[in-house]
Amino acid sequence: TDTVAEHYRPKVSYYMREETGNFHYGERHPMKPHRLTLTNHLVLNYGLHNYMDIYAPRRATEDEILAFHSDDYIDFLKRVTPDNVELFQEEFTRFNMGDDCPIFDGMWDFCRLYSGASIEAARKLISGTTDIAVNWTGGLHHAKKFEPSGFCYVNDIVLAILQLLRYYPRVLYVDIDIHHGDGVQEAFYATDRVMTVSFHKYNGDFFPGTGAIDELGRDLGKYYTMNVPLQDGIDDSSYIQLFRNIMTAVMETFRPSAVVLQCGADSLGLDRLGVFNLSIAAHGECVRFMRSFKVPLLVLGGGGYTIRNVARCWTHETGIVCGVKLPDSLPNTVYREFFAPDYKLHPSLTTSKVVNQNSKQYLQAVQYKVLEQLRYLKG
Ligand code: V1P
Ligand code: CA
Ligand code: ZN
């Protein structure tokens, strides 16, 4: 393990609690909190605790969660359990619970844990005592004010941004999960103090169905929402080029006082739900690139359904924020067999069969359109 040669030595704060990895959405559900345990074990066994401060955050309080969510929805989330759900038939339907967002044991506690971590991380940044704060348990970008959506119950990202807005004039939100960051976009759709930028697969059918290039924001927030719709199989070089070009322009034009980066790992090749073809190195390049602006940075998790690769990806990215280059050979952990047969940090993507449906012309047109949008921000 060695540090990268550079002058920037940011202070990094890492938020984790072992128990967050112990929740279960249900038998055949693709969202597996156990990926958080795998990640923590790799991070610690690589020795990354020597390069950052580790915090066991407290749970968010109900009042903190009510800063975004509605009373009656939170009241329901807090009270419903697998054992009493039959008493909540009306609410179950009204709040759109179901297969994507099942009621599981400890659901409310899980929400308080991952949200508390994002809120504390945001407050740490505000206090000026850290430069980068990391919460891999957060990043649940689909949750809405009145309802859960797409495996997300409480929107920890919105709660964290609301904290940041108490102090910072402008906050930039960047979302590299393969799904559209609809919950965060919607929450800040009409304000010019938060710019949201989501890269995602979009064809009108892929979940959640929103994120067209012409969703731009409204009222004061017009042009402060950016959507980058992509097709199946996007590869490392096109994604990195597009990401760098767009984010360079966004940083120059919007000049945020803080950045929140949602690092959903379902944009990696071979993801169980995803259809992109990114390597862990390319995904990590997005993190490295956002860090290079030296603006207070909140790094969050999100989706990611091939859990051995989620753990690899977020471990690699923890190394990146710390400025540490990790050896490709994984350290030993009790979960070693998850990483068979190669036991490497960067496994090869050669078994991926998705074809890149993003032509050069398509990507050029998308880039041109979103960059043109930035001209209306200036002034
Ligand atoms: O496609 C749908 C809904 C269910 N139909 C009514 C449409 N849901 C997706 C949800 C994906 C959520 C992604 C969350 C995140 O962005 C952030 C954490 O990554 C879905 C899918 C799918 N293939 O898109 N749900 C499920 N699969 C699912 C499968 C088995 C059991 C439960 C849910
Ligand atoms: Ca996204
Ligand atoms: Zn996702």
Short mmCIF file of C-alpha atoms and ligand atoms in Angstrom, two decimals:
data_model
loop_
_atom_site.label_atom_id
_atom_site.label_comp_id
_atom_site.label_asym_id
_atom_site.label_seq_id
_atom_site.Cartn_x
_atom_site.Cartn_y
_atom_site.Cartn_z
CA THR A 1 0.00 0.00 0.00
CA ASP A 2 1.46 3.33 -1.05
CA THR A 3 0.28 6.91 -1.32
CA VAL A 4 -0.12 8.61 -4.70
CA ALA A 5 2.47 11.33 -5.42
CA GLU A 6 0.53 14.59 -5.04
CA HIS A 7 0.44 17.70 -2.88
CA TYR A 8 -3.26 17.55 -2.01
CA ARG A 9 -3.64 15.66 1.28
CA PRO A 10 -7.31 16.11 2.19
CA LYS A 11 -8.64 15.03 5.56
CA VAL A 12 -11.01 12.10 5.03
CA SER A 13 -13.79 11.01 7.43
CA TYR A 14 -15.38 7.58 6.97
CA TYR A 15 -18.81 6.73 8.43
CA MET A 16 -19.71 3.14 9.17
CA ARG A 17 -21.47 0.94 11.68
CA GLU A 18 -21.13 -2.81 11.48
CA GLU A 19 -24.88 -3.37 12.12
CA THR A 20 -25.98 -1.57 8.94
CA GLY A 21 -24.75 -4.56 6.94
CA ASN A 22 -26.98 -6.99 8.84
CA PHE A 23 -30.40 -6.03 7.42
CA HIS A 24 -32.24 -8.17 4.85
CA TYR A 25 -34.74 -6.86 2.31
CA GLY A 26 -35.95 -10.42 1.75
CA GLU A 27 -35.14 -13.74 0.14
CA ARG A 28 -35.01 -12.87 -3.58
CA HIS A 29 -34.50 -9.12 -3.29
CA PRO A 30 -31.46 -7.78 -5.19
CA MET A 31 -30.58 -5.09 -2.60
CA LYS A 32 -28.18 -6.70 -0.15
CA PRO A 33 -26.90 -4.61 2.78
CA HIS A 34 -24.29 -7.35 3.33
CA ARG A 35 -22.27 -5.63 0.56
CA LEU A 36 -21.56 -2.92 3.17
CA THR A 37 -19.96 -5.48 5.48
CA LEU A 38 -17.86 -6.83 2.60
CA THR A 39 -16.75 -3.28 1.80
CA ASN A 40 -15.80 -2.44 5.40
CA HIS A 41 -13.79 -5.64 5.73
CA LEU A 42 -11.79 -4.89 2.57
CA VAL A 43 -11.29 -1.24 3.55
CA LEU A 44 -9.97 -2.16 7.00
CA ASN A 45 -7.89 -5.12 5.87
CA TYR A 46 -6.21 -2.93 3.26
CA GLY A 47 -5.26 -0.71 6.21
CA LEU A 48 -7.15 2.34 4.96
CA HIS A 49 -8.07 3.28 8.56
CA ASN A 50 -4.51 4.58 8.77
CA TYR A 51 -5.35 7.29 6.22
CA MET A 52 -8.72 8.54 7.52
CA ASP A 53 -10.78 9.07 10.67
CA ILE A 54 -13.46 6.44 11.20
CA TYR A 55 -16.74 7.39 12.86
CA ALA A 56 -19.65 5.26 14.04
CA PRO A 57 -22.47 7.73 13.32
CA ARG A 58 -25.59 8.05 15.42
CA ARG A 59 -29.05 7.28 14.06
CA ALA A 60 -31.02 10.11 12.46
CA THR A 61 -33.87 11.31 14.66
CA GLU A 62 -37.45 11.39 13.42
CA ASP A 63 -37.31 15.20 13.38
CA GLU A 64 -34.22 15.17 11.20
CA ILE A 65 -35.98 12.88 8.73
CA LEU A 66 -39.07 15.13 8.78
CA ALA A 67 -36.90 17.93 7.35
CA PHE A 68 -37.79 16.37 3.96
CA HIS A 69 -40.40 13.64 4.41
CA SER A 70 -44.08 14.05 5.24
CA ASP A 71 -45.44 13.37 8.74
CA ASP A 72 -47.92 10.67 7.79
CA TYR A 73 -45.42 8.74 5.63
CA ILE A 74 -42.78 8.74 8.38
CA ASP A 75 -45.36 7.89 11.00
CA PHE A 76 -46.23 4.82 8.93
CA LEU A 77 -42.57 3.84 8.28
CA LYS A 78 -41.84 4.04 12.00
CA ARG A 79 -44.79 1.92 13.07
CA VAL A 80 -45.19 -0.76 10.42
CA THR A 81 -43.38 -4.12 10.83
CA PRO A 82 -43.66 -7.48 9.06
CA ASP A 83 -45.84 -8.64 11.99
CA ASN A 84 -48.40 -5.81 12.00
CA VAL A 85 -48.56 -4.98 8.28
CA GLU A 86 -52.10 -6.39 8.04
CA LEU A 87 -53.23 -3.46 10.23
CA PHE A 88 -51.86 -1.05 7.61
CA GLN A 89 -53.52 -2.26 4.40
CA GLU A 90 -54.71 1.21 3.40
CA GLU A 91 -51.32 2.86 4.09
CA PHE A 92 -49.43 0.00 2.41
CA THR A 93 -51.25 0.81 -0.84
CA ARG A 94 -51.33 4.59 -0.36
CA PHE A 95 -47.57 4.79 0.23
CA ASN A 96 -46.73 2.45 -2.66
CA MET A 97 -44.91 -0.19 -0.63
CA GLY A 98 -44.50 -3.51 -2.45
CA ASP A 99 -41.91 -5.77 -4.03
CA ASP A 100 -39.31 -3.03 -4.60
CA CYS A 101 -39.73 -1.59 -1.12
CA PRO A 102 -40.79 -4.45 1.15
CA ILE A 103 -41.47 -4.07 4.85
CA PHE A 104 -38.61 -5.97 6.47
CA ASP A 105 -37.42 -6.49 10.03
CA GLY A 106 -35.62 -3.39 11.31
CA MET A 107 -36.51 -1.28 8.25
CA TRP A 108 -36.98 1.92 10.29
CA ASP A 109 -33.72 1.34 12.17
CA PHE A 110 -31.93 0.75 8.85
CA CYS A 111 -33.31 4.08 7.54
CA ARG A 112 -32.19 5.94 10.66
CA LEU A 113 -28.71 4.40 10.45
CA TYR A 114 -27.94 5.22 6.81
CA SER A 115 -29.57 8.67 7.04
CA GLY A 116 -27.84 9.55 10.29
CA ALA A 117 -24.50 8.78 8.65
CA SER A 118 -25.18 11.12 5.69
CA ILE A 119 -26.39 13.91 7.98
CA GLU A 120 -23.37 13.62 10.27
CA ALA A 121 -21.03 13.49 7.30
CA ALA A 122 -22.59 16.70 5.92
CA ARG A 123 -22.26 18.44 9.30
CA LYS A 124 -18.63 17.38 9.55
CA LEU A 125 -17.94 19.06 6.20
CA ILE A 126 -19.73 22.22 7.34
CA SER A 127 -17.65 22.35 10.53
CA GLY A 128 -14.56 22.59 8.33
CA THR A 129 -12.85 19.73 10.17
CA THR A 130 -12.85 17.39 7.18
CA ASP A 131 -12.42 17.81 3.41
CA ILE A 132 -14.02 14.55 2.26
CA ALA A 133 -16.71 12.54 4.07
CA VAL A 134 -17.65 9.01 2.96
CA ASN A 135 -20.87 7.08 3.70
CA TRP A 136 -21.21 3.93 1.59
CA THR A 137 -24.44 3.04 3.42
CA GLY A 138 -26.20 6.10 1.96
CA GLY A 139 -27.03 7.29 -1.53
CA LEU A 140 -30.67 6.13 -1.63
CA HIS A 141 -31.66 8.57 -4.36
CA HIS A 142 -35.20 7.42 -5.29
CA ALA A 143 -37.08 8.08 -2.01
CA LYS A 144 -39.77 10.77 -2.34
CA LYS A 145 -41.27 13.15 0.20
CA PHE A 146 -44.46 11.07 0.49
CA GLU A 147 -43.33 7.56 -0.51
CA PRO A 148 -40.55 5.04 -0.90
CA SER A 149 -39.32 4.04 -4.36
CA GLY A 150 -36.74 1.70 -5.90
CA PHE A 151 -35.36 0.13 -2.68
CA CYS A 152 -35.14 3.62 -1.04
CA TYR A 153 -37.34 4.63 1.94
CA VAL A 154 -35.72 7.77 3.32
CA ASN A 155 -33.76 10.09 1.03
CA ASP A 156 -30.52 10.57 2.96
CA ILE A 157 -29.07 12.57 0.05
CA VAL A 158 -31.78 15.23 0.23
CA LEU A 159 -31.36 15.34 4.03
CA ALA A 160 -27.58 15.80 3.69
CA ILE A 161 -27.96 18.51 1.03
CA LEU A 162 -30.48 20.35 3.23
CA GLN A 163 -27.79 20.38 5.93
CA LEU A 164 -25.16 21.67 3.50
CA LEU A 165 -27.52 24.44 2.34
CA ARG A 166 -27.60 25.86 5.86
CA TYR A 167 -24.03 26.99 5.32
CA TYR A 168 -22.97 26.70 1.67
CA PRO A 169 -24.58 28.96 -0.95
CA ARG A 170 -24.46 26.37 -3.77
CA VAL A 171 -24.33 22.55 -3.70
CA LEU A 172 -23.64 20.34 -6.71
CA TYR A 173 -25.12 16.82 -6.77
CA VAL A 174 -23.55 14.27 -9.15
CA ASP A 175 -25.07 10.78 -9.61
CA ILE A 176 -23.23 7.96 -11.42
CA ASP A 177 -25.63 5.18 -10.37
CA ILE A 178 -27.05 3.58 -13.55
CA HIS A 179 -30.52 4.74 -12.47
CA HIS A 180 -31.84 8.28 -12.70
CA GLY A 181 -31.47 10.22 -9.43
CA ASP A 182 -35.14 11.21 -9.53
CA GLY A 183 -35.80 11.78 -5.80
CA VAL A 184 -32.94 14.28 -5.44
CA GLN A 185 -33.80 15.99 -8.74
CA GLU A 186 -37.44 16.38 -7.71
CA ALA A 187 -36.58 17.80 -4.26
CA PHE A 188 -34.45 20.59 -5.74
CA TYR A 189 -36.17 21.01 -9.11
CA ALA A 190 -37.17 24.65 -8.53
CA THR A 191 -34.05 26.03 -6.82
CA ASP A 192 -30.85 27.53 -8.26
CA ARG A 193 -28.91 26.71 -5.08
CA VAL A 194 -28.63 23.00 -5.92
CA MET A 195 -27.59 21.75 -9.33
CA THR A 196 -28.28 18.05 -9.94
CA VAL A 197 -26.46 16.07 -12.63
CA SER A 198 -27.39 12.41 -13.24
CA PHE A 199 -25.76 10.01 -15.69
CA HIS A 200 -28.06 7.02 -16.28
CA LYS A 201 -29.54 4.54 -18.67
CA TYR A 202 -32.63 6.05 -20.24
CA ASN A 203 -35.09 4.68 -22.74
CA GLY A 204 -38.39 5.59 -21.14
CA ASP A 205 -38.74 2.02 -19.86
CA PHE A 206 -35.71 1.42 -17.64
CA PHE A 207 -36.44 2.19 -13.96
CA PRO A 208 -37.55 4.80 -12.84
CA GLY A 209 -38.49 5.97 -16.36
CA THR A 210 -37.53 9.63 -15.84
CA GLY A 211 -34.31 11.52 -16.66
CA ALA A 212 -34.85 12.67 -20.24
CA ILE A 213 -32.35 15.22 -21.50
CA ASP A 214 -35.04 17.92 -21.58
CA GLU A 215 -35.89 17.70 -17.85
CA LEU A 216 -34.07 20.94 -17.01
CA GLY A 217 -35.71 22.27 -13.83
CA ARG A 218 -38.37 24.93 -13.38
CA ASP A 219 -38.83 28.49 -12.10
CA LEU A 220 -35.58 29.69 -10.45
CA GLY A 221 -34.26 26.14 -10.91
CA LYS A 222 -34.61 26.15 -14.69
CA TYR A 223 -31.32 24.91 -16.23
CA TYR A 224 -30.10 23.74 -12.78
CA THR A 225 -31.15 20.13 -13.46
CA MET A 226 -28.97 18.19 -15.88
CA ASN A 227 -29.73 14.75 -17.27
CA VAL A 228 -27.29 12.65 -19.27
CA PRO A 229 -29.27 9.76 -20.82
CA LEU A 230 -27.15 6.82 -21.98
CA GLN A 231 -27.75 3.49 -23.70
CA ASP A 232 -26.64 -0.10 -22.90
CA GLY A 233 -23.02 -1.13 -22.79
CA ILE A 234 -21.28 2.23 -22.42
CA ASP A 235 -17.54 1.60 -22.08
CA ASP A 236 -14.74 3.14 -20.02
CA SER A 237 -13.29 5.58 -22.53
CA SER A 238 -16.57 7.10 -23.72
CA TYR A 239 -17.94 7.40 -20.18
CA ILE A 240 -14.78 8.99 -18.76
CA GLN A 241 -14.50 11.44 -21.66
CA LEU A 242 -18.14 12.47 -21.36
CA PHE A 243 -17.95 12.73 -17.56
CA ARG A 244 -14.80 14.87 -17.62
CA ASN A 245 -16.07 17.21 -20.34
CA ILE A 246 -19.42 17.74 -18.66
CA MET A 247 -18.19 18.03 -15.09
CA THR A 248 -15.38 20.43 -16.02
CA ALA A 249 -17.94 22.77 -17.57
CA VAL A 250 -20.40 22.35 -14.69
CA MET A 251 -17.73 23.11 -12.06
CA GLU A 252 -16.57 26.20 -13.97
CA THR A 253 -20.06 27.55 -14.54
CA PHE A 254 -21.92 26.63 -11.34
CA ARG A 255 -18.91 27.04 -8.97
CA PRO A 256 -20.38 24.95 -6.14
CA SER A 257 -19.28 25.46 -2.54
CA ALA A 258 -19.72 21.72 -1.86
CA VAL A 259 -20.17 18.58 -3.97
CA VAL A 260 -22.23 15.46 -3.19
CA LEU A 261 -21.27 12.42 -5.28
CA GLN A 262 -23.58 9.38 -5.41
CA CYS A 263 -21.42 6.40 -6.45
CA GLY A 264 -24.01 3.70 -7.24
CA ALA A 265 -21.98 0.69 -8.38
CA ASP A 266 -24.70 -0.74 -10.63
CA SER A 267 -23.08 1.16 -13.53
CA LEU A 268 -20.26 -1.43 -13.44
CA GLY A 269 -20.09 -4.19 -16.04
CA LEU A 270 -21.61 -7.52 -14.93
CA ASP A 271 -24.01 -5.89 -12.46
CA ARG A 272 -27.08 -8.04 -11.75
CA LEU A 273 -29.52 -5.20 -12.62
CA GLY A 274 -27.29 -2.86 -14.64
CA VAL A 275 -26.49 -2.89 -18.37
CA PHE A 276 -23.40 -0.64 -18.59
CA ASN A 277 -19.89 -1.96 -19.05
CA LEU A 278 -17.69 0.18 -16.79
CA SER A 279 -14.62 -1.17 -15.05
CA ILE A 280 -13.94 -0.37 -11.40
CA ALA A 281 -11.03 1.79 -12.59
CA ALA A 282 -13.32 3.93 -14.78
CA HIS A 283 -15.97 4.25 -12.06
CA GLY A 284 -13.20 5.30 -9.68
CA GLU A 285 -11.91 7.83 -12.19
CA CYS A 286 -15.16 9.78 -11.70
CA VAL A 287 -14.41 9.94 -7.96
CA ARG A 288 -10.79 10.93 -8.57
CA PHE A 289 -11.92 13.62 -10.98
CA MET A 290 -14.46 15.19 -8.60
CA ARG A 291 -11.88 15.11 -5.79
CA SER A 292 -9.39 16.97 -7.98
CA PHE A 293 -11.48 20.19 -7.68
CA LYS A 294 -10.61 20.36 -3.96
CA VAL A 295 -14.12 21.42 -2.96
CA PRO A 296 -15.70 19.89 0.22
CA LEU A 297 -16.91 16.48 -0.98
CA LEU A 298 -19.56 14.10 0.36
CA VAL A 299 -19.16 10.61 -1.16
CA LEU A 300 -22.15 8.27 -0.94
CA GLY A 301 -23.04 4.73 -2.05
CA GLY A 302 -26.24 3.78 -3.86
CA GLY A 303 -27.14 0.83 -6.08
CA GLY A 304 -24.90 -2.14 -6.86
CA TYR A 305 -26.17 -5.71 -7.13
CA THR A 306 -23.20 -7.95 -7.90
CA ILE A 307 -22.03 -7.52 -4.37
CA ARG A 308 -18.46 -8.80 -4.69
CA ASN A 309 -17.86 -6.03 -7.27
CA VAL A 310 -19.67 -3.39 -5.20
CA ALA A 311 -17.28 -4.08 -2.32
CA ARG A 312 -14.27 -3.98 -4.65
CA CYS A 313 -15.44 -0.73 -6.25
CA TRP A 314 -16.13 1.17 -3.03
CA THR A 315 -12.87 -0.09 -1.50
CA HIS A 316 -10.94 1.16 -4.54
CA GLU A 317 -12.75 4.51 -4.26
CA THR A 318 -11.99 4.77 -0.53
CA GLY A 319 -8.34 4.36 -1.58
CA ILE A 320 -8.78 7.09 -4.20
CA VAL A 321 -10.21 9.66 -1.78
CA CYS A 322 -7.36 8.90 0.65
CA GLY A 323 -4.81 9.26 -2.15
CA VAL A 324 -3.68 5.66 -1.63
CA LYS A 325 -2.94 3.22 -4.41
CA LEU A 326 -4.12 -0.25 -3.35
CA PRO A 327 -2.34 -3.42 -4.54
CA ASP A 328 -4.48 -5.51 -6.90
CA SER A 329 -4.15 -8.59 -4.73
CA LEU A 330 -6.97 -8.50 -2.13
CA PRO A 331 -6.07 -8.74 1.57
CA ASN A 332 -7.40 -11.71 3.48
CA THR A 333 -10.82 -11.34 5.10
CA VAL A 334 -13.31 -13.78 6.57
CA TYR A 335 -15.26 -13.23 3.34
CA ARG A 336 -12.39 -14.24 1.05
CA GLU A 337 -14.47 -16.75 -0.92
CA PHE A 338 -16.77 -14.00 -2.25
CA PHE A 339 -13.82 -12.86 -4.33
CA ALA A 340 -12.95 -16.21 -5.93
CA PRO A 341 -11.50 -17.22 -8.31
CA ASP A 342 -9.13 -14.27 -8.88
CA TYR A 343 -9.03 -12.62 -5.42
CA LYS A 344 -8.18 -9.36 -7.19
CA LEU A 345 -9.39 -5.79 -6.65
CA HIS A 346 -9.79 -5.29 -10.41
CA PRO A 347 -11.28 -8.44 -11.95
CA SER A 348 -11.44 -8.64 -15.74
CA LEU A 349 -14.66 -7.75 -17.58
CA THR A 350 -14.08 -10.24 -20.39
CA THR A 351 -17.21 -12.27 -19.55
CA SER A 352 -19.47 -9.24 -20.18
CA LYS A 353 -21.59 -9.69 -23.28
CA VAL A 354 -23.36 -6.33 -23.56
CA VAL A 355 -22.75 -4.41 -26.77
CA ASN A 356 -22.09 -0.67 -26.65
CA GLN A 357 -25.24 0.92 -28.11
CA ASN A 358 -23.89 4.46 -27.66
CA SER A 359 -22.54 5.65 -31.01
CA LYS A 360 -19.94 8.45 -31.14
CA GLN A 361 -22.56 10.65 -32.81
CA TYR A 362 -25.14 9.94 -30.08
CA LEU A 363 -22.70 10.80 -27.28
CA GLN A 364 -21.54 13.92 -29.10
CA ALA A 365 -25.12 15.10 -29.48
CA VAL A 366 -25.86 14.47 -25.78
CA GLN A 367 -22.72 16.34 -24.72
CA TYR A 368 -23.47 19.25 -27.02
CA LYS A 369 -27.01 19.57 -25.70
CA VAL A 370 -26.17 19.50 -21.99
CA LEU A 371 -23.23 21.88 -22.39
CA GLU A 372 -25.44 24.31 -24.28
CA GLN A 373 -27.79 24.31 -21.30
CA LEU A 374 -24.96 25.76 -19.17
CA ARG A 375 -24.89 28.94 -21.25
CA TYR A 376 -28.16 29.96 -19.57
CA LEU A 377 -26.57 29.65 -16.10
CA LYS A 378 -23.91 32.27 -16.70
CA GLY A 379 -24.37 35.89 -15.75
O1 V1P B 1 -38.57 -2.07 -12.38
C1 V1P B 1 -39.00 -1.85 -11.25
C2 V1P B 1 -40.46 -1.62 -10.91
C3 V1P B 1 -41.18 -2.82 -10.43
N1 V1P B 1 -42.16 -2.68 -11.55
C4 V1P B 1 -43.47 -2.34 -11.14
C5 V1P B 1 -41.36 -1.55 -12.08
N2 V1P B 1 -38.17 -1.79 -10.18
C6 V1P B 1 -36.76 -1.97 -10.26
C7 V1P B 1 -36.16 -1.06 -9.20
C8 V1P B 1 -34.71 -0.77 -9.38
C9 V1P B 1 -34.21 0.10 -8.21
C10 V1P B 1 -32.79 0.62 -8.36
C11 V1P B 1 -32.34 1.33 -7.11
C12 V1P B 1 -31.03 2.12 -7.23
O2 V1P B 1 -31.08 3.13 -8.20
C13 V1P B 1 -30.69 2.85 -5.89
C14 V1P B 1 -30.50 2.01 -4.70
O3 V1P B 1 -29.98 1.29 -7.60
C15 V1P B 1 -36.45 -3.40 -10.02
C16 V1P B 1 -35.68 -4.27 -10.77
C17 V1P B 1 -34.97 -3.98 -12.01
N3 V1P B 1 -34.42 -4.99 -12.64
O4 V1P B 1 -34.89 -2.86 -12.43
N4 V1P B 1 -36.90 -4.11 -8.97
C18 V1P B 1 -36.42 -5.37 -9.08
N5 V1P B 1 -35.65 -5.47 -10.17
C19 V1P B 1 -36.70 -6.44 -8.14
C20 V1P B 1 -36.36 -7.75 -8.46
C21 V1P B 1 -36.64 -8.76 -7.55
C22 V1P B 1 -37.26 -8.47 -6.32
C23 V1P B 1 -37.59 -7.16 -6.02
C24 V1P B 1 -37.31 -6.14 -6.93
CA CA B 2 -27.53 8.22 -12.14
ZN ZN B 3 -29.28 2.09 -9.32
#
